[in-house]
Each structure stands twice: as C-alpha cells, then as structure tokens.
Amino acid sequence: MFWVLLMAGDGVGVLLMRPDAGRYPEVAACGGDLMAALRAAAGRMGVRLVGLGEAYPPEGLSRHFVAALEAECGDVHVGLRPERREVGVTLRLPLVGVAAVAAVWSLEVAIEVAQAWQAGVPLADMAARWEFLIVSPKALAHDQGRGAAYEWESVRRLPDRLVDHTLVEAAFRSPQLSSLFPMVSHGSLQFRRLTVSAPGSDVPSVLPLGEGRWRVICLWDQDIPVRRPALLRKPSGWWWKDSQKGAVLRSK
C-alpha cells in the first residue's frame, strides 16, 4: 500500500491510502480506485456494471479499497486485502445478513459472481458453480424458502437457560405459530412475519411468568398495518389472544 498526499482547499494535507500498485496493477492503472478498476474490468468483459457505488471501508483503510453493487435480492461488497493480493466478495440477503463470502484472484471473477447475485441466481446454484463460495446455512435456508423452519430448528436447540423449551415445543406444534419466524430475547419467545421486524407487529410475544404461566403481549405500532389475529385454540390447550394488555398462556 502507499499514501497519496492531497491538498485541500485550505492547504491542509489529507492522507488517503490506496491499494499497492505491485499487488493490484489494474487498480493502480485506474488511479488506485477500486470502483474505477471494476468499471474498466467490466468493459474488458463486455458487460455493464449496474448499481456500482461506494462502500464503507474497514477501519484503517480508505474508500479506494472497497465498492458495493446494489441488487434487489441483496447487495454485493467487493474489497481488496492490503497485505496480499486477494479480492474479497461478500453477498448479503436483506434481513438475514451475510449469505456467502469468497476470496478470488481477479476482478473479473468478482464481477461474474456479483452479476449472478444481481440476476437472482439461487444461492445453491451459485455455490455449485463457484466452489470457492462459503455459503451461510441460514442464508441458504432463507433463499430456498425454508427460513422459518431453519429458525425453529435453531431455537429448539438453544440451552435451557435461554428459553423454556416446554413453551417452545408447544408453540412449534401449532401450525399458526410454527409458520412464523421465532426469536428468543431475554427468556421471551417472540414471533415475526419477517426474519427481522419491529416489536410492534401484529403477532405475539410470550414472556415467562413462572409456575407454568406465561404472558402474551401484542405491541401495536401505528406504522405497521394491523392484521387482527383470531383466537387460536389447539388440542394441547395452548392459545394466544389479541390483547394490547396481554393474556395469560397456559398448558393443560
């Protein structure tokens, strides 16, 4: 890596770190800027980069080391390692996080992976095509429409100290609840229609009261459309009810 001294309008010097020209000659040829180098590489490939923009760099590095590409199914982050030649690619799914990561040698390969992600190619197909992709099992499940099932498996494996498994198993046996995304927080069992949403949704949260009792609360948010849930009764005796103040959940 090397430093370039730029003079601001007030005469104050600003140091900007750029990728090493020996490790990244194609980037150095574009003024040491990764975004410009990606555009040049795409031109050589005969493709057009869509949604290319700046990204937040890791601490200690400048923006010239990173770039991002927007996609409907999630963004792509491309970054250069300063200590060795390595082009990092990170795929992200909305509301899930990192879907896959890879370390490649060339900008061209990074562009191929990014464009496949932008085109909506299934994550499993991308992993089969590029074996160097390290895929998140959670992201793969969500990408394949198995997100709720994956989250339930994770919650059911939690230690007893984090959640009451009697409650978890009873909720899991309810089709209405097991179709939602579960989340455990401070001993409570919460439900979401999406992987991540605000607490003020139209589905319940269950808090332990002790002695085999739980309180069910629905915190309403004016910014979230209201879907009034019906009273649910199951043969097991578990139920939850629409109630801003809360209702007590019991097991027979």
PDB file of C-alpha atoms in Angstrom:
ATOM      1  CA  MET A   1       0.000   0.000   0.000  1.00  0.00           C
ATOM      2  CA  PHE A   2       1.073   3.587  -0.390  1.00  0.00           C
ATOM      3  CA  TRP A   3      -0.050   7.013   0.652  1.00  0.00           C
ATOM      4  CA  VAL A   4      -1.021   9.931  -1.565  1.00  0.00           C
ATOM      5  CA  LEU A   5      -0.871  13.450  -0.185  1.00  0.00           C
ATOM      6  CA  LEU A   6      -3.746  15.608  -1.380  1.00  0.00           C
ATOM      7  CA  MET A   7      -4.019  19.281  -0.621  1.00  0.00           C
ATOM      8  CA  ALA A   8      -7.405  20.531   0.445  1.00  0.00           C
ATOM      9  CA  GLY A   9      -8.617  23.986  -0.455  1.00  0.00           C
ATOM     10  CA  ASP A  10      -7.382  25.402   2.838  1.00  0.00           C
ATOM     11  CA  GLY A  11      -3.908  23.986   2.239  1.00  0.00           C
ATOM     12  CA  VAL A  12      -4.272  21.198   4.819  1.00  0.00           C
ATOM     13  CA  GLY A  13      -2.808  17.868   3.719  1.00  0.00           C
ATOM     14  CA  VAL A  14      -5.115  14.831   3.719  1.00  0.00           C
ATOM     15  CA  LEU A  15      -3.637  11.341   3.547  1.00  0.00           C
ATOM     16  CA  LEU A  16      -5.573   8.756   1.555  1.00  0.00           C
ATOM     17  CA  MET A  17      -4.374   5.150   1.481  1.00  0.00           C
ATOM     18  CA  ARG A  18      -4.601   3.351  -1.874  1.00  0.00           C
ATOM     19  CA  PRO A  19      -4.003  -0.287  -2.896  1.00  0.00           C
ATOM     20  CA  ASP A  20      -0.409  -1.293  -3.574  1.00  0.00           C
ATOM     21  CA  ALA A  21       0.464  -0.967  -7.271  1.00  0.00           C
ATOM     22  CA  GLY A  22       2.575  -4.132  -7.200  1.00  0.00           C
ATOM     23  CA  ARG A  23      -0.272  -6.278  -5.888  1.00  0.00           C
ATOM     24  CA  TYR A  24      -3.058  -4.574  -7.823  1.00  0.00           C
ATOM     25  CA  PRO A  25      -1.594  -3.130 -11.048  1.00  0.00           C
ATOM     26  CA  GLU A  26      -5.012  -2.983 -12.732  1.00  0.00           C
ATOM     27  CA  VAL A  27      -6.285  -0.847  -9.857  1.00  0.00           C
ATOM     28  CA  ALA A  28      -3.198   1.370  -9.937  1.00  0.00           C
ATOM     29  CA  ALA A  29      -3.820   1.903 -13.658  1.00  0.00           C
ATOM     30  CA  CYS A  30      -7.198   3.394 -12.716  1.00  0.00           C
ATOM     31  CA  GLY A  31      -5.797   5.888 -10.255  1.00  0.00           C
ATOM     32  CA  GLY A  32      -5.730   3.439  -7.363  1.00  0.00           C
ATOM     33  CA  ASP A  33      -9.527   3.373  -7.134  1.00  0.00           C
ATOM     34  CA  LEU A  34     -11.375   0.032  -6.970  1.00  0.00           C
ATOM     35  CA  MET A  35     -14.625   1.376  -8.395  1.00  0.00           C
ATOM     36  CA  ALA A  36     -12.852   2.692 -11.478  1.00  0.00           C
ATOM     37  CA  ALA A  37     -10.954  -0.587 -11.840  1.00  0.00           C
ATOM     38  CA  LEU A  38     -14.193  -2.586 -11.679  1.00  0.00           C
ATOM     39  CA  ARG A  39     -15.705  -0.453 -14.426  1.00  0.00           C
ATOM     40  CA  ALA A  40     -12.613  -0.980 -16.559  1.00  0.00           C
ATOM     41  CA  ALA A  41     -12.679  -4.746 -15.963  1.00  0.00           C
ATOM     42  CA  ALA A  42     -16.361  -4.889 -16.866  1.00  0.00           C
ATOM     43  CA  GLY A  43     -15.573  -3.023 -20.079  1.00  0.00           C
ATOM     44  CA  ARG A  44     -12.943  -5.602 -20.992  1.00  0.00           C
ATOM     45  CA  MET A  45     -15.502  -8.348 -20.331  1.00  0.00           C
ATOM     46  CA  GLY A  46     -18.095  -6.603 -22.463  1.00  0.00           C
ATOM     47  CA  VAL A  47     -20.596  -6.294 -19.621  1.00  0.00           C
ATOM     48  CA  ARG A  48     -22.178  -3.334 -17.882  1.00  0.00           C
ATOM     49  CA  LEU A  49     -21.994  -2.921 -14.122  1.00  0.00           C
ATOM     50  CA  VAL A  50     -25.294  -1.874 -12.591  1.00  0.00           C
ATOM     51  CA  GLY A  51     -25.671  -0.355  -9.152  1.00  0.00           C
ATOM     52  CA  LEU A  52     -21.960   0.193  -8.543  1.00  0.00           C
ATOM     53  CA  GLY A  53     -21.255   2.594  -5.709  1.00  0.00           C
ATOM     54  CA  GLU A  54     -19.112   3.374  -2.698  1.00  0.00           C
ATOM     55  CA  ALA A  55     -18.952   1.212   0.419  1.00  0.00           C
ATOM     56  CA  TYR A  56     -17.784   1.772   3.973  1.00  0.00           C
ATOM     57  CA  PRO A  57     -14.160   0.636   4.272  1.00  0.00           C
ATOM     58  CA  PRO A  58     -12.768  -1.372   7.192  1.00  0.00           C
ATOM     59  CA  GLU A  59     -11.013   0.606   9.893  1.00  0.00           C
ATOM     60  CA  GLY A  60      -7.622   1.817   8.727  1.00  0.00           C
ATOM     61  CA  LEU A  61      -8.417   1.632   5.021  1.00  0.00           C
ATOM     62  CA  SER A  62      -9.763   4.216   2.622  1.00  0.00           C
ATOM     63  CA  ARG A  63     -12.754   4.002   0.299  1.00  0.00           C
ATOM     64  CA  HIS A  64     -10.415   3.105  -2.581  1.00  0.00           C
ATOM     65  CA  PHE A  65     -10.228  -0.449  -1.217  1.00  0.00           C
ATOM     66  CA  VAL A  66     -13.957  -1.196  -1.320  1.00  0.00           C
ATOM     67  CA  ALA A  67     -17.008  -0.995  -3.560  1.00  0.00           C
ATOM     68  CA  ALA A  68     -20.624  -2.136  -3.460  1.00  0.00           C
ATOM     69  CA  LEU A  69     -23.143  -3.262  -6.042  1.00  0.00           C
ATOM     70  CA  GLU A  70     -26.853  -2.998  -5.326  1.00  0.00           C
ATOM     71  CA  ALA A  71     -29.250  -5.832  -6.102  1.00  0.00           C
ATOM     72  CA  GLU A  72     -32.929  -6.476  -5.466  1.00  0.00           C
ATOM     73  CA  CYS A  73     -32.116  -9.720  -3.677  1.00  0.00           C
ATOM     74  CA  GLY A  74     -29.273  -8.227  -1.631  1.00  0.00           C
ATOM     75  CA  ASP A  75     -26.097  -6.241  -2.048  1.00  0.00           C
ATOM     76  CA  VAL A  76     -22.592  -7.300  -3.041  1.00  0.00           C
ATOM     77  CA  HIS A  77     -19.486  -5.988  -1.287  1.00  0.00           C
ATOM     78  CA  VAL A  78     -16.102  -6.152  -3.015  1.00  0.00           C
ATOM     79  CA  GLY A  79     -12.907  -5.375  -1.117  1.00  0.00           C
ATOM     80  CA  LEU A  80      -9.142  -5.617  -1.568  1.00  0.00           C
ATOM     81  CA  ARG A  81      -6.814  -7.072   1.061  1.00  0.00           C
ATOM     82  CA  PRO A  82      -3.961  -4.607   1.672  1.00  0.00           C
ATOM     83  CA  GLU A  83      -1.315  -7.118   2.817  1.00  0.00           C
ATOM     84  CA  ARG A  84      -1.675  -9.564  -0.101  1.00  0.00           C
ATOM     85  CA  ARG A  85      -3.449  -9.885  -3.407  1.00  0.00           C
ATOM     86  CA  GLU A  86      -6.940 -11.044  -2.586  1.00  0.00           C
ATOM     87  CA  VAL A  87     -10.289  -9.772  -3.826  1.00  0.00           C
ATOM     88  CA  GLY A  88     -12.969 -10.414  -1.242  1.00  0.00           C
ATOM     89  CA  VAL A  89     -16.605 -10.814  -2.277  1.00  0.00           C
ATOM     90  CA  THR A  90     -19.478 -10.731   0.214  1.00  0.00           C
ATOM     91  CA  LEU A  91     -23.099 -11.421  -0.746  1.00  0.00           C
ATOM     92  CA  ARG A  92     -25.856 -10.177   1.549  1.00  0.00           C
ATOM     93  CA  LEU A  93     -29.533 -11.055   1.887  1.00  0.00           C
ATOM     94  CA  PRO A  94     -31.981  -8.429   3.170  1.00  0.00           C
ATOM     95  CA  LEU A  95     -32.979  -9.012   6.806  1.00  0.00           C
ATOM     96  CA  VAL A  96     -30.657 -12.025   7.007  1.00  0.00           C
ATOM     97  CA  GLY A  97     -27.137 -10.662   6.617  1.00  0.00           C
ATOM     98  CA  VAL A  98     -24.127 -12.317   5.034  1.00  0.00           C
ATOM     99  CA  ALA A  99     -25.224 -15.007   2.577  1.00  0.00           C
ATOM    100  CA  ALA A 100     -21.831 -16.034   1.212  1.00  0.00           C
ATOM    101  CA  VAL A 101     -18.202 -14.930   1.140  1.00  0.00           C
ATOM    102  CA  ALA A 102     -15.343 -15.682  -1.208  1.00  0.00           C
ATOM    103  CA  ALA A 103     -11.718 -14.777  -1.796  1.00  0.00           C
ATOM    104  CA  VAL A 104     -10.842 -14.614  -5.502  1.00  0.00           C
ATOM    105  CA  TRP A 105      -7.804 -13.609  -7.519  1.00  0.00           C
ATOM    106  CA  SER A 106      -9.237 -11.368 -10.210  1.00  0.00           C
ATOM    107  CA  LEU A 107     -11.724  -8.547 -10.510  1.00  0.00           C
ATOM    108  CA  GLU A 108     -13.312 -10.358 -13.444  1.00  0.00           C
ATOM    109  CA  VAL A 109     -14.318 -13.326 -11.286  1.00  0.00           C
ATOM    110  CA  ALA A 110     -15.670 -10.973  -8.640  1.00  0.00           C
ATOM    111  CA  ILE A 111     -17.786  -9.298 -11.320  1.00  0.00           C
ATOM    112  CA  GLU A 112     -19.133 -12.647 -12.548  1.00  0.00           C
ATOM    113  CA  VAL A 113     -20.206 -13.605  -9.028  1.00  0.00           C
ATOM    114  CA  ALA A 114     -21.719 -10.179  -8.383  1.00  0.00           C
ATOM    115  CA  GLN A 115     -23.728 -10.194 -11.596  1.00  0.00           C
ATOM    116  CA  ALA A 116     -25.083 -13.674 -10.911  1.00  0.00           C
ATOM    117  CA  TRP A 117     -26.262 -12.473  -7.498  1.00  0.00           C
ATOM    118  CA  GLN A 118     -27.807  -9.372  -9.045  1.00  0.00           C
ATOM    119  CA  ALA A 119     -29.621 -11.555 -11.580  1.00  0.00           C
ATOM    120  CA  GLY A 120     -31.245 -13.553  -8.794  1.00  0.00           C
ATOM    121  CA  VAL A 121     -29.418 -16.827  -9.368  1.00  0.00           C
ATOM    122  CA  PRO A 122     -30.272 -19.153  -6.435  1.00  0.00           C
ATOM    123  CA  LEU A 123     -27.591 -19.345  -3.792  1.00  0.00           C
ATOM    124  CA  ALA A 124     -27.335 -23.132  -4.116  1.00  0.00           C
ATOM    125  CA  ASP A 125     -26.711 -22.844  -7.867  1.00  0.00           C
ATOM    126  CA  MET A 126     -24.010 -20.248  -7.293  1.00  0.00           C
ATOM    127  CA  ALA A 127     -22.302 -22.475  -4.723  1.00  0.00           C
ATOM    128  CA  ALA A 128     -22.338 -25.355  -7.211  1.00  0.00           C
ATOM    129  CA  ARG A 129     -20.828 -23.182  -9.934  1.00  0.00           C
ATOM    130  CA  TRP A 130     -18.199 -21.479  -7.783  1.00  0.00           C
ATOM    131  CA  GLU A 131     -16.919 -23.967  -5.223  1.00  0.00           C
ATOM    132  CA  PHE A 132     -14.859 -21.283  -3.512  1.00  0.00           C
ATOM    133  CA  LEU A 133     -18.055 -19.636  -2.219  1.00  0.00           C
ATOM    134  CA  ILE A 134     -18.526 -20.202   1.513  1.00  0.00           C
ATOM    135  CA  VAL A 135     -22.303 -20.183   1.962  1.00  0.00           C
ATOM    136  CA  SER A 136     -24.178 -19.438   5.176  1.00  0.00           C
ATOM    137  CA  PRO A 137     -26.548 -22.331   6.056  1.00  0.00           C
ATOM    138  CA  LYS A 138     -29.022 -19.800   7.429  1.00  0.00           C
ATOM    139  CA  ALA A 139     -28.964 -17.732   4.247  1.00  0.00           C
ATOM    140  CA  LEU A 140     -29.278 -20.854   2.114  1.00  0.00           C
ATOM    141  CA  ALA A 141     -32.381 -21.901   4.041  1.00  0.00           C
ATOM    142  CA  HIS A 142     -33.953 -18.471   3.638  1.00  0.00           C
ATOM    143  CA  ASP A 143     -33.036 -18.348  -0.046  1.00  0.00           C
ATOM    144  CA  GLN A 144     -34.770 -21.694  -0.556  1.00  0.00           C
ATOM    145  CA  GLY A 145     -37.899 -20.684   1.336  1.00  0.00           C
ATOM    146  CA  ARG A 146     -37.013 -22.727   4.428  1.00  0.00           C
ATOM    147  CA  GLY A 147     -36.260 -19.737   6.640  1.00  0.00           C
ATOM    148  CA  ALA A 148     -38.927 -20.297   9.283  1.00  0.00           C
ATOM    149  CA  ALA A 149     -38.061 -23.992   9.589  1.00  0.00           C
ATOM    150  CA  TYR A 150     -34.372 -23.146   9.991  1.00  0.00           C
ATOM    151  CA  GLU A 151     -35.082 -20.580  12.705  1.00  0.00           C
ATOM    152  CA  TRP A 152     -37.276 -23.052  14.575  1.00  0.00           C
ATOM    153  CA  GLU A 153     -34.510 -25.657  14.469  1.00  0.00           C
ATOM    154  CA  SER A 154     -32.111 -23.096  15.920  1.00  0.00           C
ATOM    155  CA  VAL A 155     -34.492 -22.071  18.710  1.00  0.00           C
ATOM    156  CA  ARG A 156     -35.261 -25.689  19.624  1.00  0.00           C
ATOM    157  CA  ARG A 157     -31.522 -26.336  20.058  1.00  0.00           C
ATOM    158  CA  LEU A 158     -30.968 -23.426  22.443  1.00  0.00           C
ATOM    159  CA  PRO A 159     -29.770 -24.184  26.001  1.00  0.00           C
ATOM    160  CA  ASP A 160     -32.473 -24.469  28.657  1.00  0.00           C
ATOM    161  CA  ARG A 161     -31.123 -21.402  30.435  1.00  0.00           C
ATOM    162  CA  LEU A 162     -32.115 -19.202  27.471  1.00  0.00           C
ATOM    163  CA  VAL A 163     -35.701 -20.298  26.907  1.00  0.00           C
ATOM    164  CA  ASP A 164     -38.403 -22.534  28.362  1.00  0.00           C
ATOM    165  CA  HIS A 165     -38.490 -25.473  25.968  1.00  0.00           C
ATOM    166  CA  THR A 166     -41.937 -26.541  27.144  1.00  0.00           C
ATOM    167  CA  LEU A 167     -43.199 -23.285  25.677  1.00  0.00           C
ATOM    168  CA  VAL A 168     -41.098 -23.643  22.531  1.00  0.00           C
ATOM    169  CA  GLU A 169     -42.320 -27.156  21.771  1.00  0.00           C
ATOM    170  CA  ALA A 170     -45.955 -26.232  22.394  1.00  0.00           C
ATOM    171  CA  ALA A 171     -45.674 -23.259  20.039  1.00  0.00           C
ATOM    172  CA  PHE A 172     -43.888 -25.396  17.459  1.00  0.00           C
ATOM    173  CA  ARG A 173     -46.816 -27.832  17.442  1.00  0.00           C
ATOM    174  CA  SER A 174     -49.172 -25.004  16.492  1.00  0.00           C
ATOM    175  CA  PRO A 175     -49.281 -24.590  12.681  1.00  0.00           C
ATOM    176  CA  GLN A 176     -50.253 -20.925  13.047  1.00  0.00           C
ATOM    177  CA  LEU A 177     -47.192 -20.190  15.170  1.00  0.00           C
ATOM    178  CA  SER A 178     -44.705 -22.553  13.548  1.00  0.00           C
ATOM    179  CA  SER A 179     -45.301 -20.791  10.226  1.00  0.00           C
ATOM    180  CA  LEU A 180     -43.880 -17.588  11.754  1.00  0.00           C
ATOM    181  CA  PHE A 181     -40.247 -16.725  12.443  1.00  0.00           C
ATOM    182  CA  PRO A 182     -39.390 -17.345  16.118  1.00  0.00           C
ATOM    183  CA  MET A 183     -36.908 -15.291  18.107  1.00  0.00           C
ATOM    184  CA  VAL A 184     -35.760 -15.603  21.709  1.00  0.00           C
ATOM    185  CA  SER A 185     -34.943 -12.479  23.699  1.00  0.00           C
ATOM    186  CA  HIS A 186     -34.368 -12.324  27.470  1.00  0.00           C
ATOM    187  CA  GLY A 187     -36.313 -15.513  28.033  1.00  0.00           C
ATOM    188  CA  SER A 188     -39.282 -14.457  25.913  1.00  0.00           C
ATOM    189  CA  LEU A 189     -40.413 -16.238  22.769  1.00  0.00           C
ATOM    190  CA  GLN A 190     -41.267 -13.748  20.038  1.00  0.00           C
ATOM    191  CA  PHE A 191     -42.748 -14.194  16.585  1.00  0.00           C
ATOM    192  CA  ARG A 192     -42.274 -12.271  13.358  1.00  0.00           C
ATOM    193  CA  ARG A 193     -43.808 -12.453   9.920  1.00  0.00           C
ATOM    194  CA  LEU A 194     -40.424 -11.485   8.523  1.00  0.00           C
ATOM    195  CA  THR A 195     -36.957 -12.546   9.599  1.00  0.00           C
ATOM    196  CA  VAL A 196     -36.496  -9.198  11.311  1.00  0.00           C
ATOM    197  CA  SER A 197     -39.253  -6.720  12.121  1.00  0.00           C
ATOM    198  CA  ALA A 198     -40.169  -4.223  14.772  1.00  0.00           C
ATOM    199  CA  PRO A 199     -41.588  -5.487  18.095  1.00  0.00           C
ATOM    200  CA  GLY A 200     -44.812  -3.623  17.352  1.00  0.00           C
ATOM    201  CA  SER A 201     -46.053  -6.162  14.835  1.00  0.00           C
ATOM    202  CA  ASP A 202     -49.376  -7.958  14.652  1.00  0.00           C
ATOM    203  CA  VAL A 203     -48.080 -11.205  16.105  1.00  0.00           C
ATOM    204  CA  PRO A 204     -47.481 -12.045  19.767  1.00  0.00           C
ATOM    205  CA  SER A 205     -44.555 -12.223  22.113  1.00  0.00           C
ATOM    206  CA  VAL A 206     -44.639 -14.655  25.052  1.00  0.00           C
ATOM    207  CA  LEU A 207     -42.942 -13.788  28.348  1.00  0.00           C
ATOM    208  CA  PRO A 208     -42.455 -16.259  31.221  1.00  0.00           C
ATOM    209  CA  LEU A 209     -44.249 -15.528  34.498  1.00  0.00           C
ATOM    210  CA  GLY A 210     -43.103 -18.622  36.365  1.00  0.00           C
ATOM    211  CA  GLU A 211     -45.094 -21.531  37.791  1.00  0.00           C
ATOM    212  CA  GLY A 212     -46.018 -22.764  34.325  1.00  0.00           C
ATOM    213  CA  ARG A 213     -47.576 -19.474  33.248  1.00  0.00           C
ATOM    214  CA  TRP A 214     -46.677 -17.013  30.505  1.00  0.00           C
ATOM    215  CA  ARG A 215     -47.953 -13.629  29.431  1.00  0.00           C
ATOM    216  CA  VAL A 216     -48.778 -12.989  25.784  1.00  0.00           C
ATOM    217  CA  ILE A 217     -48.475  -9.414  24.563  1.00  0.00           C
ATOM    218  CA  CYS A 218     -49.023  -7.721  21.226  1.00  0.00           C
ATOM    219  CA  LEU A 219     -47.399  -4.302  20.987  1.00  0.00           C
ATOM    220  CA  TRP A 220     -49.055  -2.348  18.237  1.00  0.00           C
ATOM    221  CA  ASP A 221     -47.239   0.168  16.076  1.00  0.00           C
ATOM    222  CA  GLN A 222     -49.212   2.696  14.014  1.00  0.00           C
ATOM    223  CA  ASP A 223     -46.668   2.417  11.216  1.00  0.00           C
ATOM    224  CA  ILE A 224     -47.320  -1.318  10.815  1.00  0.00           C
ATOM    225  CA  PRO A 225     -50.554  -2.454   9.105  1.00  0.00           C
ATOM    226  CA  VAL A 226     -52.873  -4.168  11.556  1.00  0.00           C
ATOM    227  CA  ARG A 227     -53.972  -7.721  10.831  1.00  0.00           C
ATOM    228  CA  ARG A 228     -56.295  -8.731  13.620  1.00  0.00           C
ATOM    229  CA  PRO A 229     -55.418 -12.287  14.662  1.00  0.00           C
ATOM    230  CA  ALA A 230     -58.086 -14.776  15.617  1.00  0.00           C
ATOM    231  CA  LEU A 231     -58.266 -16.602  18.893  1.00  0.00           C
ATOM    232  CA  LEU A 232     -56.263 -19.788  18.500  1.00  0.00           C
ATOM    233  CA  ARG A 233     -57.111 -22.922  20.427  1.00  0.00           C
ATOM    234  CA  LYS A 234     -55.268 -26.179  19.990  1.00  0.00           C
ATOM    235  CA  PRO A 235     -55.920 -29.646  21.442  1.00  0.00           C
ATOM    236  CA  SER A 236     -52.793 -29.227  23.548  1.00  0.00           C
ATOM    237  CA  GLY A 237     -54.506 -26.417  25.430  1.00  0.00           C
ATOM    238  CA  TRP A 238     -52.148 -23.664  24.220  1.00  0.00           C
ATOM    239  CA  TRP A 239     -53.657 -20.452  22.987  1.00  0.00           C
ATOM    240  CA  TRP A 240     -52.874 -16.823  22.389  1.00  0.00           C
ATOM    241  CA  LYS A 241     -55.200 -13.894  22.052  1.00  0.00           C
ATOM    242  CA  ASP A 242     -55.123 -10.441  20.518  1.00  0.00           C
ATOM    243  CA  SER A 243     -54.670  -8.186  23.529  1.00  0.00           C
ATOM    244  CA  GLN A 244     -52.758  -4.972  23.954  1.00  0.00           C
ATOM    245  CA  LYS A 245     -52.612  -5.532  27.696  1.00  0.00           C
ATOM    246  CA  GLY A 246     -51.745  -9.191  27.389  1.00  0.00           C
ATOM    247  CA  ALA A 247     -53.288 -12.559  28.064  1.00  0.00           C
ATOM    248  CA  VAL A 248     -52.095 -15.468  30.105  1.00  0.00           C
ATOM    249  CA  LEU A 249     -50.980 -18.556  28.223  1.00  0.00           C
ATOM    250  CA  ARG A 250     -51.368 -21.880  29.978  1.00  0.00           C
ATOM    251  CA  SER A 251     -50.798 -25.524  29.272  1.00  0.00           C
ATOM    252  CA  LYS A 252     -53.193 -28.199  30.434  1.00  0.00           C
TER     253      LYS A 252
END
